[in-house]
């Protein structure tokens, strides 16, 4: 029974990848289907880490081409924050020519906030993968 449920879940995920994600050119499966994507979307609501777009934004829209999760559209940029599907991956941060997209955590600088977020995220992934091997 569990094997058939797992198999169905995997096949459905592949269908989403091949038919929906490829058509949109975005990683829809990560925020729509994968459990970790769902956890990240709910966790970010209680997480003290935030992403914001400051007034240095020139609305060049280059960041929208680099956002694989479809979290940056014109309305999001005008609202000065990424959309609901943002996973805080930071791909947009490095693509922004004006450096207007930034991480925020308490009173730390945007750069320190980003490094701290990456350190915590990578550490949690390593710990989780290590536990999966046990």
Coordinates of N, CA and C in Angstrom, one line a residue:
X1 N 0.8 -1.2 0.0 CA 0.0 0.0 0.0 C 0.9 1.3 0.0
X2 N 1.8 1.3 0.9 CA 2.7 2.5 1.0 C 3.5 2.7 -0.3
X3 N 4.0 1.6 -0.9 CA 4.7 1.6 -2.1 C 3.9 2.2 -3.2
X4 N 2.6 1.8 -3.3 CA 1.8 2.3 -4.4 C 1.5 3.8 -4.2
X5 N 1.3 4.3 -3.0 CA 1.1 5.7 -2.7 C 2.4 6.5 -3.1
X6 N 3.5 6.0 -2.7 CA 4.8 6.6 -3.0 C 5.0 6.7 -4.5
X7 N 4.7 5.6 -5.2 CA 4.8 5.6 -6.6 C 3.9 6.6 -7.3
X8 N 2.7 6.6 -6.9 CA 1.7 7.6 -7.4 C 2.2 9.0 -7.2
X9 N 2.7 9.3 -6.0 CA 3.2 10.6 -5.7 C 4.3 11.0 -6.6
X10 N 5.3 10.1 -6.8 CA 6.4 10.3 -7.7 C 6.0 10.5 -9.2
X11 N 5.0 9.7 -9.6 CA 4.6 9.8 -11.0 C 3.8 11.2 -11.2
X12 N 3.0 11.5 -10.2 CA 2.3 12.8 -10.3 C 3.3 14.0 -10.3
X13 N 4.4 13.9 -9.5 CA 5.4 14.9 -9.5 C 6.1 15.0 -10.8
X14 N 6.4 13.9 -11.4 CA 7.0 13.9 -12.8 C 6.1 14.5 -13.8
X15 N 4.8 14.2 -13.7 CA 3.9 14.8 -14.6 C 3.8 16.4 -14.5
X16 N 3.9 16.8 -13.3 CA 3.9 18.3 -13.0 C 5.2 18.9 -13.6
X17 N 6.3 18.2 -13.4 CA 7.6 18.7 -14.0 C 7.5 18.8 -15.5
X18 N 7.1 17.7 -16.2 CA 7.1 17.6 -17.6 C 6.0 18.5 -18.3
X19 N 4.9 18.6 -17.7 CA 3.8 19.3 -18.4 C 3.6 20.8 -17.9
X20 N 3.8 21.0 -16.6 CA 3.5 22.4 -16.1 C 4.8 23.2 -16.0
X21 N 5.8 22.6 -15.3 CA 7.0 23.4 -15.1 C 7.7 23.7 -16.4
X22 N 7.8 22.8 -17.3 CA 8.5 23.0 -18.6 C 7.8 24.0 -19.4
X23 N 6.4 24.0 -19.4 CA 5.7 25.0 -20.1 C 5.9 26.4 -19.6
X24 N 5.9 26.5 -18.3 CA 6.0 27.9 -17.7 C 7.5 28.3 -17.7
X25 N 8.4 27.4 -17.7 CA 9.8 27.7 -17.6 C 10.2 28.0 -16.2
X26 N 9.5 27.6 -15.2 CA 9.7 27.9 -13.8 C 9.6 26.6 -13.1
X27 N 10.1 26.5 -11.9 CA 10.1 25.3 -11.1 C 8.8 25.2 -10.2
X28 N 7.7 25.0 -10.9 CA 6.4 25.0 -10.3 C 6.3 23.8 -9.3
X29 N 7.0 22.7 -9.6 CA 6.9 21.5 -8.7 C 7.4 21.8 -7.3
X30 N 8.4 22.7 -7.2 CA 9.0 22.9 -5.9 C 8.1 23.6 -4.9
X31 N 7.2 24.5 -5.4 CA 6.3 25.2 -4.5 C 4.9 24.6 -4.5
X32 N 4.6 23.8 -5.5 CA 3.3 23.2 -5.6 C 3.2 21.8 -5.1
X33 N 4.2 21.0 -5.3 CA 4.1 19.6 -5.1 C 5.1 19.0 -4.0
X34 N 6.3 19.4 -4.1 CA 7.3 18.8 -3.2 C 7.0 19.2 -1.7
X35 N 7.1 18.2 -0.8 CA 6.8 18.5 0.6 C 7.8 19.6 1.2
X36 N 9.0 19.6 0.8 CA 10.0 20.6 1.4 C 9.6 22.0 0.9
X37 N 9.1 22.1 -0.3 CA 8.7 23.4 -0.8 C 7.5 23.9 -0.1
X38 N 6.6 23.1 0.3 CA 5.4 23.4 1.1 C 5.9 23.9 2.5
X39 N 6.8 23.1 3.0 CA 7.3 23.5 4.4 C 8.0 24.8 4.3
X40 N 8.8 25.1 3.3 CA 9.5 26.4 3.2 C 8.5 27.5 3.0
X41 N 7.4 27.3 2.2 CA 6.4 28.3 2.1 C 5.7 28.7 3.4
X42 N 5.4 27.7 4.2 CA 4.8 28.0 5.5 C 5.8 28.5 6.5
X43 N 7.0 27.9 6.5 CA 8.1 28.3 7.4 C 8.4 29.8 7.3
X44 N 8.5 30.3 6.0 CA 8.9 31.7 5.8 C 7.9 32.7 6.4
X45 N 6.7 32.2 6.7 CA 5.8 33.2 7.4 C 6.1 33.4 8.8
X46 N 6.8 32.4 9.4 CA 7.1 32.6 10.8 C 8.6 32.9 11.0
X47 N 9.4 32.8 9.9 CA 10.8 33.0 9.9 C 11.1 34.4 10.1
X48 N 12.1 34.7 10.9 CA 12.5 36.1 11.1 C 13.3 36.7 9.9
X49 N 13.7 35.8 8.9 CA 14.3 36.3 7.7 C 13.3 36.8 6.7
X50 N 13.6 37.8 6.0 CA 12.7 38.4 5.0 C 13.6 38.8 3.8
X51 N 12.9 39.0 2.7 CA 13.4 39.5 1.5 C 12.7 40.8 1.2
X52 N 13.4 41.8 0.7 CA 12.7 43.0 0.4 C 13.4 43.7 -0.8
X53 N 12.7 44.6 -1.5 CA 13.2 45.3 -2.6 C 13.2 46.8 -2.2
X54 N 14.4 47.4 -2.1 CA 14.5 48.7 -1.6 C 14.2 49.7 -2.8
X55 N 14.3 51.0 -2.4 CA 14.0 52.1 -3.4 C 15.0 52.2 -4.5
X56 N 16.2 51.5 -4.4 CA 17.2 51.6 -5.5 C 16.7 50.8 -6.7
X57 N 15.6 50.1 -6.6 CA 15.1 49.3 -7.7 C 14.8 50.2 -8.9
X58 N 15.3 49.8 -10.1 CA 15.0 50.5 -11.3 C 13.9 49.9 -12.1
X59 N 13.3 48.8 -11.7 CA 12.3 48.1 -12.4 C 12.7 47.6 -13.7
X60 N 14.0 47.2 -13.8 CA 14.6 46.7 -15.0 C 14.0 45.3 -15.4
X61 N 13.5 44.6 -14.4 CA 12.9 43.3 -14.5 C 13.9 42.2 -14.8
X62 N 15.2 42.4 -14.7 CA 16.2 41.3 -14.9 C 16.0 40.2 -13.9
X63 N 15.6 40.6 -12.7 CA 15.5 39.6 -11.6 C 14.3 38.6 -11.9
X64 N 13.3 39.0 -12.7 CA 12.2 38.1 -13.0 C 12.7 36.9 -13.9
X65 N 13.8 37.2 -14.7 CA 14.3 36.1 -15.5 C 15.1 35.1 -14.7
X66 N 15.6 35.5 -13.6 CA 16.4 34.6 -12.7 C 15.6 33.9 -11.6
X67 N 14.4 34.4 -11.4 CA 13.6 33.8 -10.3 C 12.9 32.5 -10.9
X68 N 13.4 31.4 -10.4 CA 12.9 30.1 -10.9 C 11.6 29.7 -10.3
X69 N 11.1 30.4 -9.3 CA 9.9 30.1 -8.6 C 8.7 31.0 -8.8
X70 N 8.9 31.8 -9.9 CA 7.8 32.8 -10.3 C 7.3 33.7 -9.2
X71 N 8.3 34.1 -8.3 CA 7.9 35.0 -7.2 C 8.1 36.5 -7.5
X72 N 8.7 36.8 -8.6 CA 8.9 38.2 -8.9 C 8.2 38.6 -10.2
X73 N 7.2 39.3 -10.1 CA 6.5 39.9 -11.3 C 6.4 41.4 -11.1
X74 N 5.9 42.1 -12.0 CA 5.8 43.5 -11.9 C 5.1 44.0 -10.7
X75 N 3.9 43.3 -10.3 CA 3.2 43.8 -9.1 C 4.1 43.5 -7.8
X76 N 4.8 42.4 -7.8 CA 5.7 42.2 -6.6 C 6.8 43.2 -6.5
X77 N 7.4 43.6 -7.6 CA 8.5 44.6 -7.6 C 7.9 45.9 -7.2
X78 N 6.7 46.3 -7.7 CA 6.2 47.6 -7.3 C 5.8 47.6 -5.8
X79 N 5.4 46.4 -5.3 CA 5.1 46.2 -3.9 C 6.3 46.2 -3.0
X80 N 7.5 46.1 -3.6 CA 8.8 46.0 -2.8 C 9.0 44.7 -2.0
X81 N 8.3 43.6 -2.4 CA 8.6 42.4 -1.8 C 8.3 41.2 -2.8
X82 N 9.0 40.1 -2.7 CA 8.7 39.0 -3.6 C 7.3 38.4 -3.3
X83 N 6.8 37.7 -4.2 CA 5.5 37.1 -4.1 C 5.5 35.9 -3.2
X84 N 4.4 35.2 -3.0 CA 4.1 34.2 -2.1 C 5.0 32.9 -2.4
X85 N 5.3 32.7 -3.6 CA 6.1 31.5 -4.0 C 7.6 31.7 -3.8
X86 N 8.0 32.8 -3.2 CA 9.5 33.0 -2.9 C 10.0 32.0 -1.9
X87 N 11.1 31.3 -2.2 CA 11.6 30.3 -1.3 C 12.9 30.9 -0.6
X88 N 13.2 32.2 -0.8 CA 14.3 32.8 -0.2 C 15.6 32.2 -0.7
X89 N 15.6 31.7 -2.0 CA 16.8 31.1 -2.5 C 17.9 32.1 -2.8
X90 N 17.6 33.4 -3.1 CA 18.6 34.4 -3.3 C 19.1 34.5 -4.8
X91 N 18.5 33.8 -5.7 CA 19.0 33.9 -7.1 C 18.8 35.3 -7.6
X92 N 17.7 35.9 -7.2 CA 17.4 37.3 -7.6 C 18.4 38.3 -7.0
X93 N 18.9 38.0 -5.8 CA 19.8 38.9 -5.2 C 21.1 39.1 -6.0
X94 N 21.6 38.1 -6.5 CA 22.9 38.1 -7.3 C 22.6 38.6 -8.7
X95 N 21.4 38.6 -9.2 CA 21.1 39.0 -10.6 C 20.7 40.5 -10.7
X96 N 20.4 41.1 -9.5 CA 19.9 42.5 -9.5 C 21.1 43.5 -9.8
X97 N 21.1 44.2 -10.9 CA 22.3 45.1 -11.2 C 22.4 46.3 -10.2
X98 N 21.3 46.7 -9.6 CA 21.3 47.8 -8.7 C 21.4 47.4 -7.2
X99 N 21.4 46.1 -7.0 CA 21.6 45.6 -5.6 C 20.4 45.9 -4.7
X100 N 19.2 46.0 -5.3 CA 18.0 46.5 -4.6 C 17.3 45.4 -3.8
X101 N 17.6 44.1 -4.2 CA 16.9 43.0 -3.5 C 17.8 42.5 -2.4
X102 N 17.3 42.4 -1.2 CA 18.1 42.2 -0.1 C 17.4 41.3 0.9
X103 N 18.3 40.6 1.7 CA 17.8 39.8 2.9 C 17.7 40.8 4.1
X104 N 16.8 40.5 5.0 CA 16.7 41.3 6.2 C 16.5 40.3 7.4
X105 N 17.3 40.6 8.4 CA 17.2 39.8 9.7 C 17.6 40.7 10.8
X106 N 16.7 41.0 11.7 CA 16.9 41.8 12.8 C 17.6 43.1 12.4
X107 N 18.7 43.5 13.1 CA 19.4 44.7 12.7 C 20.7 44.4 12.0
X108 N 20.9 43.2 11.5 CA 22.1 42.9 10.7 C 22.1 43.5 9.3
X109 N 23.2 43.6 8.8 CA 23.3 44.2 7.4 C 22.7 43.2 6.4
X110 N 22.3 43.6 5.3 CA 21.7 42.7 4.3 C 22.7 41.5 3.9
X111 N 24.0 41.9 3.8 CA 25.0 40.9 3.4 C 25.1 39.8 4.5
X112 N 25.3 40.3 5.8 CA 25.4 39.4 6.9 C 24.1 38.5 7.1
X113 N 23.0 39.1 6.8 CA 21.7 38.4 6.9 C 21.6 37.3 5.9
X114 N 22.1 37.6 4.7 CA 22.1 36.6 3.6 C 23.0 35.4 4.0
X115 N 24.2 35.7 4.4 CA 25.2 34.7 4.8 C 24.7 33.8 5.9
X116 N 24.0 34.5 6.9 CA 23.5 33.7 8.0 C 22.3 32.8 7.6
X117 N 21.5 33.3 6.7 CA 20.4 32.5 6.2 C 21.0 31.3 5.4
X118 N 22.0 31.5 4.6 CA 22.6 30.5 3.8 C 23.2 29.4 4.7
X119 N 23.9 29.9 5.7 CA 24.6 29.0 6.7 C 23.6 28.1 7.4
X120 N 22.5 28.7 7.8 CA 21.4 27.9 8.5 C 20.8 26.9 7.6
X121 N 20.4 27.4 6.4 CA 19.8 26.5 5.4 C 20.6 25.3 5.0
X122 N 21.9 25.6 4.7 CA 22.8 24.6 4.3 C 23.0 23.6 5.4
X123 N 23.2 24.1 6.6 CA 23.4 23.2 7.8 C 22.2 22.3 8.0
X124 N 21.0 22.9 7.9 CA 19.8 22.0 8.1 C 19.7 21.0 7.0
X125 N 20.0 21.3 5.8 CA 20.0 20.3 4.7 C 21.0 19.2 5.0
X126 N 22.2 19.5 5.4 CA 23.3 18.5 5.7 C 22.8 17.6 6.9
X127 N 22.2 18.2 7.9 CA 21.8 17.4 9.1 C 20.6 16.5 8.6
X128 N 19.7 17.0 7.9 CA 18.6 16.2 7.4 C 19.1 15.1 6.5
X129 N 19.9 15.4 5.6 CA 20.5 14.3 4.7 C 21.3 13.3 5.5
X130 N 22.0 13.7 6.5 CA 22.8 12.8 7.4 C 21.8 11.9 8.1
X131 N 20.8 12.4 8.6 CA 19.8 11.6 9.4 C 19.1 10.6 8.5
X132 N 18.9 11.0 7.2 CA 18.2 10.1 6.3 C 19.1 8.9 6.0
X133 N 20.4 9.0 6.1 CA 21.4 7.9 5.9 C 21.4 6.9 7.0
X134 N 20.9 7.3 8.2 CA 21.0 6.4 9.4 C 20.0 5.3 9.2

